[in-house]
Structures are given as structure tokens and as C-alpha cells.
CSV table of C-alpha atoms and ligand atoms in Angstrom, one decimal:
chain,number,residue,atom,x,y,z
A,12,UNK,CA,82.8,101.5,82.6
A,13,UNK,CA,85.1,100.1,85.9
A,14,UNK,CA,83.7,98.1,88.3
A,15,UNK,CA,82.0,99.6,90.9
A,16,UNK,CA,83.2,100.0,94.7
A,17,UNK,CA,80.7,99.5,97.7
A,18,UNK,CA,81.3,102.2,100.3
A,19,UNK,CA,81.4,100.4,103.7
A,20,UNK,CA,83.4,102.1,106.0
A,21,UNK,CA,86.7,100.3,106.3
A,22,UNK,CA,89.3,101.2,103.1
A,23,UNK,CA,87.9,99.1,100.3
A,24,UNK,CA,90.4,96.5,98.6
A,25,UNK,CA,91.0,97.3,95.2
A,26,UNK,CA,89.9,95.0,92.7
A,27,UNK,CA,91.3,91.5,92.8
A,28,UNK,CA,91.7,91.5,89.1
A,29,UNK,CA,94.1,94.5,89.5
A,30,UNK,CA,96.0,92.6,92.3
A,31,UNK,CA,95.5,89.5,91.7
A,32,UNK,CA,94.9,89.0,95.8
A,33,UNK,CA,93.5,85.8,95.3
A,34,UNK,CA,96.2,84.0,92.4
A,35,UNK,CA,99.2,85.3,94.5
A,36,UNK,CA,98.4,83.2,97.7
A,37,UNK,CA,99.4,80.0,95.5
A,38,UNK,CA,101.1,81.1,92.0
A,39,UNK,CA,103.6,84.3,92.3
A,40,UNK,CA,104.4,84.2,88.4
A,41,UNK,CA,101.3,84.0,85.7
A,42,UNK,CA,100.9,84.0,82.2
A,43,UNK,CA,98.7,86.3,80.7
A,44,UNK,CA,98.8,85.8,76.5
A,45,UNK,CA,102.3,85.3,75.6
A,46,UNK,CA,103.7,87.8,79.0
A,47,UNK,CA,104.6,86.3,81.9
A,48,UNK,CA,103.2,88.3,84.9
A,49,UNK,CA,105.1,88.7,88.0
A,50,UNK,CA,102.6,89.2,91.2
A,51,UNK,CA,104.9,87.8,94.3
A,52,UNK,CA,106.8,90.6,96.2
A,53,UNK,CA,110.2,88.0,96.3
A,54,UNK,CA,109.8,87.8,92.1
A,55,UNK,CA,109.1,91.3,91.5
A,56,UNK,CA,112.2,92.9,93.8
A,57,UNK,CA,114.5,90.1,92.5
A,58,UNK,CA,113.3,91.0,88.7
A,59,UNK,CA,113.8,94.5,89.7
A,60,UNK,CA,117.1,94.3,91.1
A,61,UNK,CA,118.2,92.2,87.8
A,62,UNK,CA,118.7,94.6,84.8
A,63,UNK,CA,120.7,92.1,83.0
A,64,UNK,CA,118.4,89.5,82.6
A,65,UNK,CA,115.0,91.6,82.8
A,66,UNK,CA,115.8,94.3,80.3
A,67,UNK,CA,113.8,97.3,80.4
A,68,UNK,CA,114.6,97.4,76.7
A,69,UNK,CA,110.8,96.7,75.9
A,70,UNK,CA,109.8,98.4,72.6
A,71,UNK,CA,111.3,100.0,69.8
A,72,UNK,CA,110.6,103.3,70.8
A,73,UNK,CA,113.5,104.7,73.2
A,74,UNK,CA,112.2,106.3,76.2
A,75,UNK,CA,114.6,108.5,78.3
A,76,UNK,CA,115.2,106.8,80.9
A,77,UNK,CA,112.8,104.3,81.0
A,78,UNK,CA,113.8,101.9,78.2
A,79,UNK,CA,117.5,102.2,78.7
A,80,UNK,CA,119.5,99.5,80.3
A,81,UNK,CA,123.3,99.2,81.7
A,82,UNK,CA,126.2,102.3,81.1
A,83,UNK,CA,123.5,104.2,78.9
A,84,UNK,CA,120.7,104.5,81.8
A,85,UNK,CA,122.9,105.0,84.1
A,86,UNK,CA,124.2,107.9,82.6
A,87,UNK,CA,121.1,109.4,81.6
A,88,UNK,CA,119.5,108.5,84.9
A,89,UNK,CA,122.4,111.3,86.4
A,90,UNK,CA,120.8,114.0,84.5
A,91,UNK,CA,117.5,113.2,85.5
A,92,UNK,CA,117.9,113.3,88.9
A,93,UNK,CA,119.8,116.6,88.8
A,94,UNK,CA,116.7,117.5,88.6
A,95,UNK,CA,114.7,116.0,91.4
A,96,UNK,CA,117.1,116.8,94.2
A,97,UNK,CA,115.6,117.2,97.9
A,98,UNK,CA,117.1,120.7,97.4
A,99,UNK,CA,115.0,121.3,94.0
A,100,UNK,CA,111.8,119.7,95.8
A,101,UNK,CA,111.9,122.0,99.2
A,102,UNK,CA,112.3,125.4,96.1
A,103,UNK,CA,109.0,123.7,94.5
A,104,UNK,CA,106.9,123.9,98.2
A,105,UNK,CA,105.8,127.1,98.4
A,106,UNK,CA,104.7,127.7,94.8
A,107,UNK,CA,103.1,124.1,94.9
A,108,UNK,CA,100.8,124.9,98.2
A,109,UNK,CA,99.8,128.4,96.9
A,110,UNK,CA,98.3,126.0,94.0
A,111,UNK,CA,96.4,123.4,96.2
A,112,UNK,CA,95.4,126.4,98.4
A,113,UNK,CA,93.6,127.5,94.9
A,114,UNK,CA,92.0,124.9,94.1
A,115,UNK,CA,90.8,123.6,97.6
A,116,UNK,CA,89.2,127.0,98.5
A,117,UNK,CA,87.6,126.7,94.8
A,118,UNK,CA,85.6,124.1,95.2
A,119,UNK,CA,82.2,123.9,97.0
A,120,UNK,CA,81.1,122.8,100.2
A,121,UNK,CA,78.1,120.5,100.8
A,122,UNK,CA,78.0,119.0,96.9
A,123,UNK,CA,79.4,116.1,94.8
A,124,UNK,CA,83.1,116.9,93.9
A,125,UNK,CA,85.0,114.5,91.7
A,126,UNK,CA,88.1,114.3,93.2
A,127,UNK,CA,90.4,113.1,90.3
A,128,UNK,CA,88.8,115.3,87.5
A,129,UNK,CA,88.7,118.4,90.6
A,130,UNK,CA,91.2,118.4,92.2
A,131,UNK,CA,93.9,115.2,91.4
A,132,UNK,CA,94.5,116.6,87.6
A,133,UNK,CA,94.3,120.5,87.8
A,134,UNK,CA,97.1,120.2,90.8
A,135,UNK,CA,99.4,118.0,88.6
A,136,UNK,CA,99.3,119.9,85.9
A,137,UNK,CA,99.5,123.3,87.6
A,138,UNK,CA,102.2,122.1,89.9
A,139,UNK,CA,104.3,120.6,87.0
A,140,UNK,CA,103.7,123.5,84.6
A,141,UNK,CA,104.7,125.3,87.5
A,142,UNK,CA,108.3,122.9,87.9
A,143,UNK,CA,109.0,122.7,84.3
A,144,UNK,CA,108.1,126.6,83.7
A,145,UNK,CA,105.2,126.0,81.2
A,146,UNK,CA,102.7,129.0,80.5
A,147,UNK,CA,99.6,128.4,82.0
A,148,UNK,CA,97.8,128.7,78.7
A,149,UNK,CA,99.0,125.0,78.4
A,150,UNK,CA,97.1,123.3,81.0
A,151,UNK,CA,93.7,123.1,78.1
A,152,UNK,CA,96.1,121.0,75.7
A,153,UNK,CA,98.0,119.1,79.2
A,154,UNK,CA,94.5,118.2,81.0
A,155,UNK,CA,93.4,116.9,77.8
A,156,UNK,CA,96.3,115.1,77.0
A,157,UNK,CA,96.8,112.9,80.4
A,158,UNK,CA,93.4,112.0,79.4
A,159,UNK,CA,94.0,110.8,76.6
A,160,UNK,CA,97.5,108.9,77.4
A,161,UNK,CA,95.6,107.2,80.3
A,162,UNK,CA,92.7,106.0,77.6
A,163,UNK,CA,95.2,105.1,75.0
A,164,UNK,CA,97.7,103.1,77.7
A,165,UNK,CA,94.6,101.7,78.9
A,166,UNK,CA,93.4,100.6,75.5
A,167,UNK,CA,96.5,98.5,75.1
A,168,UNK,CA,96.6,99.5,71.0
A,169,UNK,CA,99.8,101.0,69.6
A,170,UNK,CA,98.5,103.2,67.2
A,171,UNK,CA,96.9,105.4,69.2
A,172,UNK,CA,99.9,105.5,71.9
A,173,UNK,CA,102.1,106.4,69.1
A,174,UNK,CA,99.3,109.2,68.2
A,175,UNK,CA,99.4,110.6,71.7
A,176,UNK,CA,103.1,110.6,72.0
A,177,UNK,CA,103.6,112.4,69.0
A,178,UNK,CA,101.0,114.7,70.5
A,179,UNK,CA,102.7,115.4,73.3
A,180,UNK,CA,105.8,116.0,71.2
A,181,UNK,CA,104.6,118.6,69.5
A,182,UNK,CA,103.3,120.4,72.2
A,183,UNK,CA,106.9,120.3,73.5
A,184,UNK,CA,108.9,121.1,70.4
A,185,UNK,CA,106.6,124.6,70.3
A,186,UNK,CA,107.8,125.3,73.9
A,187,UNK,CA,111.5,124.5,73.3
A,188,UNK,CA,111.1,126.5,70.0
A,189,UNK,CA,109.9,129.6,72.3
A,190,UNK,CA,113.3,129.1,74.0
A,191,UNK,CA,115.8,130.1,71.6
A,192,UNK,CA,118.1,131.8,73.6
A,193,UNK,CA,118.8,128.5,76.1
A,194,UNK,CA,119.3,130.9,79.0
A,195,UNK,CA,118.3,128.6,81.7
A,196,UNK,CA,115.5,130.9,83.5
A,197,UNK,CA,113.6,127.2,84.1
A,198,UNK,CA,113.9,123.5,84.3
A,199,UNK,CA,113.0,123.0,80.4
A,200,UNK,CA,115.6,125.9,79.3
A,201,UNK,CA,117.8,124.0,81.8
A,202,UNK,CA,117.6,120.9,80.3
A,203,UNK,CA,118.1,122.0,77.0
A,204,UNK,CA,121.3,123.2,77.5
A,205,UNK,CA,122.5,120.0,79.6
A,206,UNK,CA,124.8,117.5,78.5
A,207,UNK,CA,125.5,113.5,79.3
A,208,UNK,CA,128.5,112.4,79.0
A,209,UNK,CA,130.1,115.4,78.0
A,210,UNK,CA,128.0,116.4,75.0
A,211,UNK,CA,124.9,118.3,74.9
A,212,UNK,CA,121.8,116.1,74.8
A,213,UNK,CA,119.7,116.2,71.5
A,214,UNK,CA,116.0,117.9,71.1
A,215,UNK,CA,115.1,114.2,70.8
A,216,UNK,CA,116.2,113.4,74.4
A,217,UNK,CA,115.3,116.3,75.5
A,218,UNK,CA,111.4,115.9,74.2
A,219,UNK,CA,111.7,112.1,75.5
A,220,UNK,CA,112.8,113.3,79.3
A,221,UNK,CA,109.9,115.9,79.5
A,222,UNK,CA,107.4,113.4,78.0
A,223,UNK,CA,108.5,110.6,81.0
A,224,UNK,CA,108.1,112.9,83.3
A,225,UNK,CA,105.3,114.2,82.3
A,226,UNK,CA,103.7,110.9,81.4
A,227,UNK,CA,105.0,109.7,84.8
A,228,UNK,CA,103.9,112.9,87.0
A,229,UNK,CA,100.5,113.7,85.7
A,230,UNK,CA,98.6,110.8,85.4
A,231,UNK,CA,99.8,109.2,88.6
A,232,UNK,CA,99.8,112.0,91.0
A,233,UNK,CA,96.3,112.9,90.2
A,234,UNK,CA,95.5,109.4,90.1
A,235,UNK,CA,97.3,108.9,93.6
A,236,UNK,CA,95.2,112.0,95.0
A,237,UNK,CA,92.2,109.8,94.3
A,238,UNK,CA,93.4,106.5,96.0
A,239,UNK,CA,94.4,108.7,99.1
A,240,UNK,CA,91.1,110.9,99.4
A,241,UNK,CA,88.8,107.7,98.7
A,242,UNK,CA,91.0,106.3,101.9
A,243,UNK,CA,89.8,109.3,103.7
A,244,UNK,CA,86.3,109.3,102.9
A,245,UNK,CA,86.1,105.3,103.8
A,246,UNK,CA,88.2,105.6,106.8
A,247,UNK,CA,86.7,107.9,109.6
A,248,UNK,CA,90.1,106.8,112.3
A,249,UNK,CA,92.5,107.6,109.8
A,250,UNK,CA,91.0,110.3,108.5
A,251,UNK,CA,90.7,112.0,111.9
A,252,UNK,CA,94.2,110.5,112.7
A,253,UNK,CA,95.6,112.5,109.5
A,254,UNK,CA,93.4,115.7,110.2
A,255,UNK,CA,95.6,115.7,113.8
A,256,UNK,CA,99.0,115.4,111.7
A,257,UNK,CA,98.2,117.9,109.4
A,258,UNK,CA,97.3,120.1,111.8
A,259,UNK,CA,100.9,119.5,113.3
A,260,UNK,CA,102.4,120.0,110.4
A,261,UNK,CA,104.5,116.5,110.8
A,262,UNK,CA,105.7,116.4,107.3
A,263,UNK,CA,107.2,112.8,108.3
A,264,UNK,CA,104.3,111.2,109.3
A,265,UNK,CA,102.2,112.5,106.8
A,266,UNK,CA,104.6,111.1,103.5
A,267,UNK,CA,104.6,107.9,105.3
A,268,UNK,CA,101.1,107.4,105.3
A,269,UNK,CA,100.9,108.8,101.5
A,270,UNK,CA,103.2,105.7,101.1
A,271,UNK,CA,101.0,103.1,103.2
A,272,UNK,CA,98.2,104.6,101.8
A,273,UNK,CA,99.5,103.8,98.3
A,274,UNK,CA,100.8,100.5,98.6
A,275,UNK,CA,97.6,99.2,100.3
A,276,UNK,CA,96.0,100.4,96.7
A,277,UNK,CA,98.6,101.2,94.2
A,278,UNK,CA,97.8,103.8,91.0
A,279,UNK,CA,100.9,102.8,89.5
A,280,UNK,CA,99.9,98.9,88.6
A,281,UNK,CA,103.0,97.6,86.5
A,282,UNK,CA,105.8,98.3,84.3
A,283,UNK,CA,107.1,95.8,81.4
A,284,UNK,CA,110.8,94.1,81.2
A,285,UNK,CA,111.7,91.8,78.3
A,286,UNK,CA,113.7,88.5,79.3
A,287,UNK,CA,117.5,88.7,78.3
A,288,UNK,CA,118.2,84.8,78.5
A,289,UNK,CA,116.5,81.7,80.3
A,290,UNK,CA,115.6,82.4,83.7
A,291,UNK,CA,113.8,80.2,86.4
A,292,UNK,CA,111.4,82.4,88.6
A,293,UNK,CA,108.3,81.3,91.1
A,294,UNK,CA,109.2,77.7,89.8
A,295,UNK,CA,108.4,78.8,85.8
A,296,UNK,CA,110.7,78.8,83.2
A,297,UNK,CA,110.9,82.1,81.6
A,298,UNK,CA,112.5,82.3,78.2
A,299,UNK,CA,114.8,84.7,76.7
A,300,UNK,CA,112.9,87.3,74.5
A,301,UNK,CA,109.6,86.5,76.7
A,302,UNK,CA,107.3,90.0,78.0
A,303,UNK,CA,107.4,90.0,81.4
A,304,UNK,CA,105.0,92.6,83.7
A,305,UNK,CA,106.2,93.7,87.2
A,306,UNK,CA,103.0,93.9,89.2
A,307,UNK,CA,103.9,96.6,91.6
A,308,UNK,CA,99.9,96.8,93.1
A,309,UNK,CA,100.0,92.7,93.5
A,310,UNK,CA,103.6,93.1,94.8
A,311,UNK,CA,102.6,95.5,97.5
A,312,UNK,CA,99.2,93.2,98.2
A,313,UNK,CA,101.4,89.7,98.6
A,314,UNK,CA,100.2,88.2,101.7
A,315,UNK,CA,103.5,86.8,102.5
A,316,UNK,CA,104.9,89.7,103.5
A,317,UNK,CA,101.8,91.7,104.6
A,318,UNK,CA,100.1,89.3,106.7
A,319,UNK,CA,96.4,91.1,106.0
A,320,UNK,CA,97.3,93.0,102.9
A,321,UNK,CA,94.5,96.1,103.7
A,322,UNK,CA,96.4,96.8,107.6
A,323,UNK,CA,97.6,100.1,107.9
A,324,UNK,CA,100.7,100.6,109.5
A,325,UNK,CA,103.1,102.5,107.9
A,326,UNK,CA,105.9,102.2,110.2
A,327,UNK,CA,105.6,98.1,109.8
A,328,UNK,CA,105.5,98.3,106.2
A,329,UNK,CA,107.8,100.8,105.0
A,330,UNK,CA,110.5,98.6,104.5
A,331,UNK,CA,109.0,96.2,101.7
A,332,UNK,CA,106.8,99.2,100.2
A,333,UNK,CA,107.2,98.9,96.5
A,334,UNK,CA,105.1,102.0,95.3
A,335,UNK,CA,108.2,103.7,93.8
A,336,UNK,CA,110.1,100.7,92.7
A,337,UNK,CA,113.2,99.2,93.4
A,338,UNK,CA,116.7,98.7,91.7
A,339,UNK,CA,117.8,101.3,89.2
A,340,UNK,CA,115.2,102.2,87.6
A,341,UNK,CA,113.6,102.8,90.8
A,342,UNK,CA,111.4,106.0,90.7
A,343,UNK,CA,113.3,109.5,90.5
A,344,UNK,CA,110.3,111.3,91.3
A,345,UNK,CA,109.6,110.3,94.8
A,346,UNK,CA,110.3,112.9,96.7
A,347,UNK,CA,109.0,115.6,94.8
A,348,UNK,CA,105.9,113.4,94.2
A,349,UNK,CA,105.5,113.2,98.4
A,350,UNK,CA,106.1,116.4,98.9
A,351,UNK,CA,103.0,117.2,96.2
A,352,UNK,CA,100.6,114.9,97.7
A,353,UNK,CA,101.5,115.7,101.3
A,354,UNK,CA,101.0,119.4,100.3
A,355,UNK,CA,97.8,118.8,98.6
A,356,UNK,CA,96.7,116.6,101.3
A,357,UNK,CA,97.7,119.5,104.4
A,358,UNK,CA,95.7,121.5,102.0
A,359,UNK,CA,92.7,119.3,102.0
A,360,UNK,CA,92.7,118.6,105.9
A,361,UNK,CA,93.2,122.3,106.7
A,362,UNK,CA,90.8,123.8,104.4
A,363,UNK,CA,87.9,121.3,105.2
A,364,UNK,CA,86.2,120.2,108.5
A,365,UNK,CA,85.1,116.4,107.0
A,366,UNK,CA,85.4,114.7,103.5
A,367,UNK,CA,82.7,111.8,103.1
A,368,UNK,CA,82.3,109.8,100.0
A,369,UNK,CA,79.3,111.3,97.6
A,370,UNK,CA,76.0,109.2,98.9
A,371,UNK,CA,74.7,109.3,95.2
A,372,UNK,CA,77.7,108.3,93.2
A,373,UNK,CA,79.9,105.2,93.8
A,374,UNK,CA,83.4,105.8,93.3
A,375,UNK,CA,84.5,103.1,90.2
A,376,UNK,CA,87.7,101.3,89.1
A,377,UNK,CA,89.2,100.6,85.8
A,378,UNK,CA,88.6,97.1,84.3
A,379,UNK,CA,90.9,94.9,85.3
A,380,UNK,CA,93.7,94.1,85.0
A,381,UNK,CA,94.6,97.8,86.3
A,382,UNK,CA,91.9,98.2,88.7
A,383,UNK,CA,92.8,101.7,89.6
A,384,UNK,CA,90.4,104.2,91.2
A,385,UNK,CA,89.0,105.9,88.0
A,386,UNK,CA,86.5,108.4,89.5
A,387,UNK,CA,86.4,109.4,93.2
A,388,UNK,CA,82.9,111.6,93.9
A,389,UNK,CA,83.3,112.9,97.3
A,390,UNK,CA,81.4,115.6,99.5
A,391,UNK,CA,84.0,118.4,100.9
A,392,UNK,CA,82.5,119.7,104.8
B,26,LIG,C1,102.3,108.7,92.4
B,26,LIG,C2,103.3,109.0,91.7
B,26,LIG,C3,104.3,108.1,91.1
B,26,LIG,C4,104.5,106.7,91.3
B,26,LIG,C5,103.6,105.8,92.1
B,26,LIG,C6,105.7,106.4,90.5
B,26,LIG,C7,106.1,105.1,90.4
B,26,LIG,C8,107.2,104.7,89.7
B,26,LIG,C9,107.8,103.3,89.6
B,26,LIG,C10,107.2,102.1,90.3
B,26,LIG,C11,108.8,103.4,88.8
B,26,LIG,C12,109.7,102.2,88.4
B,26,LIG,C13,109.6,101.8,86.9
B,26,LIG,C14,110.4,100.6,86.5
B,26,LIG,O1,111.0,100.0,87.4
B,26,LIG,O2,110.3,100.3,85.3
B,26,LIG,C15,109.0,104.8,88.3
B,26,LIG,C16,110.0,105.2,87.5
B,26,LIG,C17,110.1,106.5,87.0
B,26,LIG,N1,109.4,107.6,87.5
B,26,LIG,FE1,107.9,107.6,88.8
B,26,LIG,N2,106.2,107.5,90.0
B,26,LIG,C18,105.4,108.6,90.3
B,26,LIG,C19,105.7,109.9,90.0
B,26,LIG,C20,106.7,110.3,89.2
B,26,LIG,C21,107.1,111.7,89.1
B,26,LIG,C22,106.5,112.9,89.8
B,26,LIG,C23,108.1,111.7,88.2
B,26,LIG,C24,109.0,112.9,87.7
B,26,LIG,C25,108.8,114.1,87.7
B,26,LIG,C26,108.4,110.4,87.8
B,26,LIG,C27,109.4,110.0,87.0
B,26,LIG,C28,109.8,108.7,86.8
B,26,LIG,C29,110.8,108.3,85.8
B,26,LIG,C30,111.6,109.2,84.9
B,26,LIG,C31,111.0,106.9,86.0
B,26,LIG,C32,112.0,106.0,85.2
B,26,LIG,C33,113.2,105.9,86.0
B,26,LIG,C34,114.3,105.0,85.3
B,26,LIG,O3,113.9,104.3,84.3
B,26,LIG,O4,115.4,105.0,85.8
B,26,LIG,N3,107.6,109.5,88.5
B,26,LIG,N4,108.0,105.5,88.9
């Protein structure tokens, strides 16, 4: 069980344990166990922006391109964003709104709806079988298994990551089996016959690419449709503010609200680096080898750079949002991931006259230290 939100009607904070709103305002850098956790906006960017002495080498495991560092990221991170051009994105649109159309139009009017179970996990998965060209027979086995990756991330024990991730492996070796001919009719067939640096890449990089991405896409997006539709329902100006922009159509205004929207509660609470050699940061000593977090939710929160951390202003704060990241490993998904949640947003707004939260049910976090929205129950007008 997650803490439970109250539902006043200004945008709740998230949880303090997720953000850490309250350690931040004296101490940027904690220690958690034997990991150092960066909470400060100034010590996250400048960790961020430093590769060479915050590794993103963190476990033994190699994820593509998550855990690379240096000449061999870089690379990689080429073919990756071949695929996540603006170009690639605007191809996605249509097929992506005829989706969240579906599922809007599906749901009922006047009743409880839980918006990250309803609507925030069958539109990931059906918009990224969609990308990848998956059979829709797969969303069972995918709905079940970004339920499971978020318990077993969440759960903090190896053993059953490891279980899930081989999971997931096998569900993609049995699709990339189906594709022995490598003509590239979709992005998986695609990426099977792609190369870096000149040779083709192996089934093992392929299967580590999809699972990032999947890993990556699923869980947060539906996670991030939560955090933006509980903003709705506590926010009755900026829901009617939005309502008017969707109605528009003003694409622009609308991804950077997503964004403001996000940072003010951020799904995507940290990422791990591993220290490369001794390094001074927030006034600790930090020594090589040492686990070090990247808060990205506390980052985003840091009252030294947003003066009341739960204002919304997207314009004033687009500058120092960190929702996607920053330096190289900075996320490659962005724009298709605005593109989804302003689509499924449009969706939402057009297709519905009001969205209140559910009177009954109390929307609930995660324990901290993530925090995140776990369950949004909502009432669709
Ligand atoms: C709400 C949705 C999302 C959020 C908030 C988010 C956030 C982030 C952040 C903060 C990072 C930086 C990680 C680091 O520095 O270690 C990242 C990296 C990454 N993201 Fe996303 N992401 C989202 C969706 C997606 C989507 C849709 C995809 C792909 C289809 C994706 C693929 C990746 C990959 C592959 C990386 C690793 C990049 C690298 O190591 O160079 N993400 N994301």
C-alpha cells in the first residue's frame, strides 16, 4: 500500500519522501545506505553533464544504451535515435490518436475509472506495439509484464529483476524469430538488420534496445498519464485552461504543459551512476566506486530554482525542467513520448465535458522513496 493523497483542490505535492522537499532546502547530496543521493538541481545537472566521473556503468548487466559510457554510447546512442526522429514521431500521430480515440470512447461516463490501469497502460502498450509492429495478441503478456517490471524495480531485489528481464527477453526472441526474412516492413525488422559502426548489431543488442525502450516507454508514459490526469481532476483553472487549448489544437502549448505538469510531480524519480574517481559535490566527498542516484523528481522540486516548487508556469520553467534529463544520456524518447501524452490528452479533453477525482477512492502513491502516483480513480463527465 502507498500513501494516500488528500484531494483538496489545488495540485497536490507529491510525497516528500519521493522528493525529498524538505532535506533539499539545507543538504543537496544525501546518503541513503552506502549511495550517495543527489537531490539539488546544480548537483544533478553537473553529475549529468559529467560522464567521466559519474559512469552510467552501474551493474553488470549491459543495457543498450543506458549502461554504456564514452565512444561506445555514443555510437549506440546514433542508432537509437534513428529511430525517434521528429519525422518518425509526426508518421506515429495518426495511428496513435485512432488508439486513444478507442479507448476514451470505451470507457464509462458517470463511474469510478482508474486512470493508470484504464487508460495510462492499455495506450502505451497499444501505441508502442503499434511503433515497434508487435501483433496485438501481445498486449496480455506486455500489460502483464510492465506490471511486473514496476513491482520488481520497486522491490529493489535482483533476482526477480533478472527474472523479469529474461521474461521480457523471451517474449522478444519469439518475435524476432517470426522475422526471419529481415525485410524491414517495421521498426523491430528494422532494427534487426541495422548496424553500429559498420557491423550489424547482435540479437543480444537488439533484445537489449527493445527491452530499454520498452522498459522506458511503458511504465512511464502510463505512469505520466496518471500524474497529468490527477492534475486535471485537482486543478479546475488548469483544467479548463487545457480544455481551451485542446480545443485549439495548440500542439505547443499543450507539450509544454505535459512538461510543467511533470516536473511539478515527476513519474520518472531517478536513475543510478557509479563514481569514476574522488569527487567533491554539495560540499561531500564522494569516493570513487561509490552508488550515486540522480533524483530527477527532487531536482525538478529544488526551491532554489523554483521559488514555490508546485507554481505552474511552463513558460518560466522550461529552461531548468529536468523530466527528460540532461547531458548525453539525456532521454531519446521525448518527443515521441509528448507527442503520445499530448494526443492522449487532446483525446481526453475532447471526448469528455469534465474529469473529477473519484469521491470514494483516494488516489495513492508508492512508498517512498519513489512516491509516484500509483492508482489514479477518476470520474469521466
Ligand atoms: C514519461 C516518459 C519518459 C520519461 C519521463 C523519460 C525520462 C528519461 C530520463 C530522465 C532519462 C535519462 C536517464 C539517465 O540520464 O540515466 C531517459 C533516458 C532514456 N529514455 Fe526516456 N523517458 C520517458 C519515455 C521514454 C520513451 C518513450 C522512450 C523510447 C521509446 C525512452 C527511452 C529512453 C532511453 C533509451 C534512455 C537512455 C538514453 C541513454 O542512455 O543515452 N524514454 N529517459
Amino acid at each position: 500500500m502507498g500513501d494516500q493523497v488528500d484531494t483538496g483542490s489545488n495540485p497536490q505535492p507529491p510525497d516528500p519522501g519521493t522528493t525529498h522537499d524538505a532535506a533539499h532546502r539545507s543538504c543537496p547530496v544525501t546518503r541513503e545506505g552506502d549511495t550517495w543521493v543527489l537531490l539539488g538541481h546544480a548537483e544533478v545537472t553537473a553529475a549529468a553533464n559529467d560522464p567521466l566521473t559519474f559512469s552510467s556503468a552501474t551493474s553488470q548487466r549491459r543495457a543498450i544504451p543506458n549502461s554504456l559510457d564514452g565512444a561506445e554510447h555514443l555510437a549506440f546512442r546514433k542508432v537509437v535515435d534513428r529511430y525517434l526522429t521528429n519525422d518518425r514521431v509526426a508518421h506515429e500521430e495518426p495511428a496513435c490518436r485512432t488508439t486513444a480515440a478507442a479507448i476514451i470512447d470505451g470507457l464509462p461516463r458517470n463511474e469510478t475509472v482508474e486512470t493508470i490501469e484504464e487508460i495510462g497502460i492499455p495506450f502505451a502498450v497499444r501505441t508502442q506495439s503499434a511503433w515497434l509492429g508487435w501483433p496485438p495478441d501481445l498486449e496480455g503478456a506486455l500489460v502483464e509484464w510492465v506490471r511486473d517490471n514496476h513491482a520488481a524495480t520497486r522491490s529493489g531485489d535482483r533476482t526477480k529483476t533478472a527474472e523479469v528481464a529474461e521474461r521480457f527477453d523471451r517474449i522478444i526472441r519469439q518475435l524476432m524469430a517470426a522475422r526471419t526474412d529481415h525485410a524491414p516492413t517495421d521498426v523491430t525488422s528494422e532494427l534487426m538488420a541495422d548496424t553500429v559502426d559498420g557491423r550489424p548489431l547482435t540479437d543480444e543488442e537488439i533484445v537489449s534496445i527493445l527491452r530499454n525502450w520498452t522498459a522506458g516507454d511503458l511504465g512511464s508514459i502510463a505512469a505520466a498519464v496518471g500524474v497529468i490526469v490527477h492534475f486535471l481532476a485537482t486543478n479546475a483553472e488548469h483544467q479548463r485552461a487545457l480544455r481551451a487549448l485542446a480545443e485549439d489544437g495548440d500542439h505547443a502549448a499543450l507539450e509544454s504543459a505535459i512538461e510543467e505538469i511533470l516536473r511539478i510531480d515527476d513519474p520518472f524519480v531517478s536513475n543510478r551512476r557509479v563514481a569514476t574517481a574522488p569527487v567533491e559535490i554539495g560540499a561531500e566527498h564522494i569516493n570513487s566506486g561509490d552508488r550515486v542516484i540522480l533524483n530527477w523528481a527532487a531536482a525538478n522540486r529544488d526551491p532554489q530554482v523554483f521559488d514555490d516548487p508546485d507554481h505552474y508556469d511552463p513558460a518560466a520553467n522550461a529552461n531548468q525542467n529536468l523530466v527528460f534529463g540532461t547531458g548525453p544520456h539525456a532521454c531519446p524518447g521525448r518527443v515521441l513520448t509528448l507527442m503520445e501524452l499530448r494526443v492522449i490528452l487532446q483525446e481526453l479533453l475532447t471526448r469528455t465535458n469534465w474529469i473529477d477525482l473519484a469521491a470514494d477512492q483516494p488516489a495513492v502513491r508508492e512508498e517512498p522513496p519513489q512516491g509516484d502516483l500509483k492508482t489514479v480513480p477518476v470520474v469521466l463527465r
